[in-house]
């Protein structure tokens, strides 16, 4: 999904984060990658940051570590 808000895909990556965590190996933009590919990059991002701080609204709502 590309809603024009500067974030892409189902997990709403910005382009810089997508590129920094290796998303280019799958697709130029997150919304062009599969669900599984987006999750693979999200897992790298989560592991590198020790939690779900990249998604502050969702992590607070779900009580996940940031």
CSV table of C-alpha atoms in Angstrom, one decimal:
chain,number,residue,atom,x,y,z
A,1,UNK,CA,0.0,0.0,0.0
A,2,UNK,CA,1.2,3.5,-0.8
A,3,UNK,CA,-1.1,6.1,0.6
A,4,UNK,CA,1.1,9.0,-0.2
A,5,UNK,CA,2.0,9.7,3.4
A,6,UNK,CA,5.7,8.9,3.0
A,7,UNK,CA,5.4,5.4,4.5
A,8,UNK,CA,5.0,2.3,2.4
A,9,UNK,CA,3.7,-1.2,2.7
A,10,UNK,CA,1.6,-3.0,5.2
A,11,UNK,CA,4.1,-2.2,8.0
A,12,UNK,CA,4.5,1.4,6.9
A,13,UNK,CA,8.3,1.7,6.4
A,14,UNK,CA,9.9,4.9,5.3
A,15,UNK,CA,12.2,4.5,2.3
A,16,UNK,CA,15.4,5.2,4.3
A,17,UNK,CA,14.6,2.5,6.8
A,18,UNK,CA,13.7,0.1,4.1
A,19,UNK,CA,17.0,0.7,2.3
A,20,UNK,CA,19.1,0.7,5.5
A,21,UNK,CA,17.8,-2.8,6.6
A,22,UNK,CA,18.2,-4.4,3.2
A,23,UNK,CA,14.8,-4.0,1.7
A,24,UNK,CA,16.3,-3.3,-1.7
A,25,UNK,CA,17.2,-6.9,-2.1
A,26,UNK,CA,13.4,-7.5,-2.5
A,27,UNK,CA,12.0,-4.4,-4.1
A,28,UNK,CA,12.7,-0.7,-4.6
A,29,UNK,CA,9.8,0.3,-2.2
A,30,UNK,CA,8.2,-1.7,0.6
A,31,UNK,CA,4.8,-1.7,-1.0
A,32,UNK,CA,6.3,-3.6,-4.0
A,33,UNK,CA,7.6,-6.4,-1.8
A,34,UNK,CA,5.6,-9.4,-0.5
A,35,UNK,CA,4.1,-9.6,2.9
A,36,UNK,CA,6.8,-12.1,3.9
A,37,UNK,CA,9.6,-9.9,2.6
A,38,UNK,CA,8.3,-6.9,4.5
A,39,UNK,CA,8.2,-9.0,7.7
A,40,UNK,CA,11.8,-10.2,7.1
A,41,UNK,CA,12.9,-6.5,7.1
A,42,UNK,CA,10.8,-5.7,10.1
A,43,UNK,CA,12.4,-8.5,12.0
A,44,UNK,CA,15.8,-7.1,11.2
A,45,UNK,CA,14.7,-3.7,12.3
A,46,UNK,CA,13.2,-5.0,15.5
A,47,UNK,CA,16.2,-7.1,16.4
A,48,UNK,CA,18.7,-4.2,15.7
A,49,UNK,CA,16.7,-1.9,18.0
A,50,UNK,CA,15.8,-4.3,20.7
A,51,UNK,CA,12.1,-3.9,20.4
A,52,UNK,CA,9.2,-2.4,18.5
A,53,UNK,CA,10.1,1.3,18.9
A,54,UNK,CA,9.9,1.8,15.1
A,55,UNK,CA,6.2,1.3,15.5
A,56,UNK,CA,5.5,3.4,18.6
A,57,UNK,CA,1.7,3.7,18.3
A,58,UNK,CA,1.2,0.0,17.8
A,59,UNK,CA,3.8,-1.1,20.4
A,60,UNK,CA,2.3,1.1,23.1
A,61,UNK,CA,-1.2,-0.1,22.3
A,62,UNK,CA,-0.2,-3.7,22.4
A,63,UNK,CA,2.2,-3.3,25.4
A,64,UNK,CA,5.2,-4.5,23.5
A,65,UNK,CA,8.8,-3.4,24.4
A,66,UNK,CA,10.0,-0.3,22.6
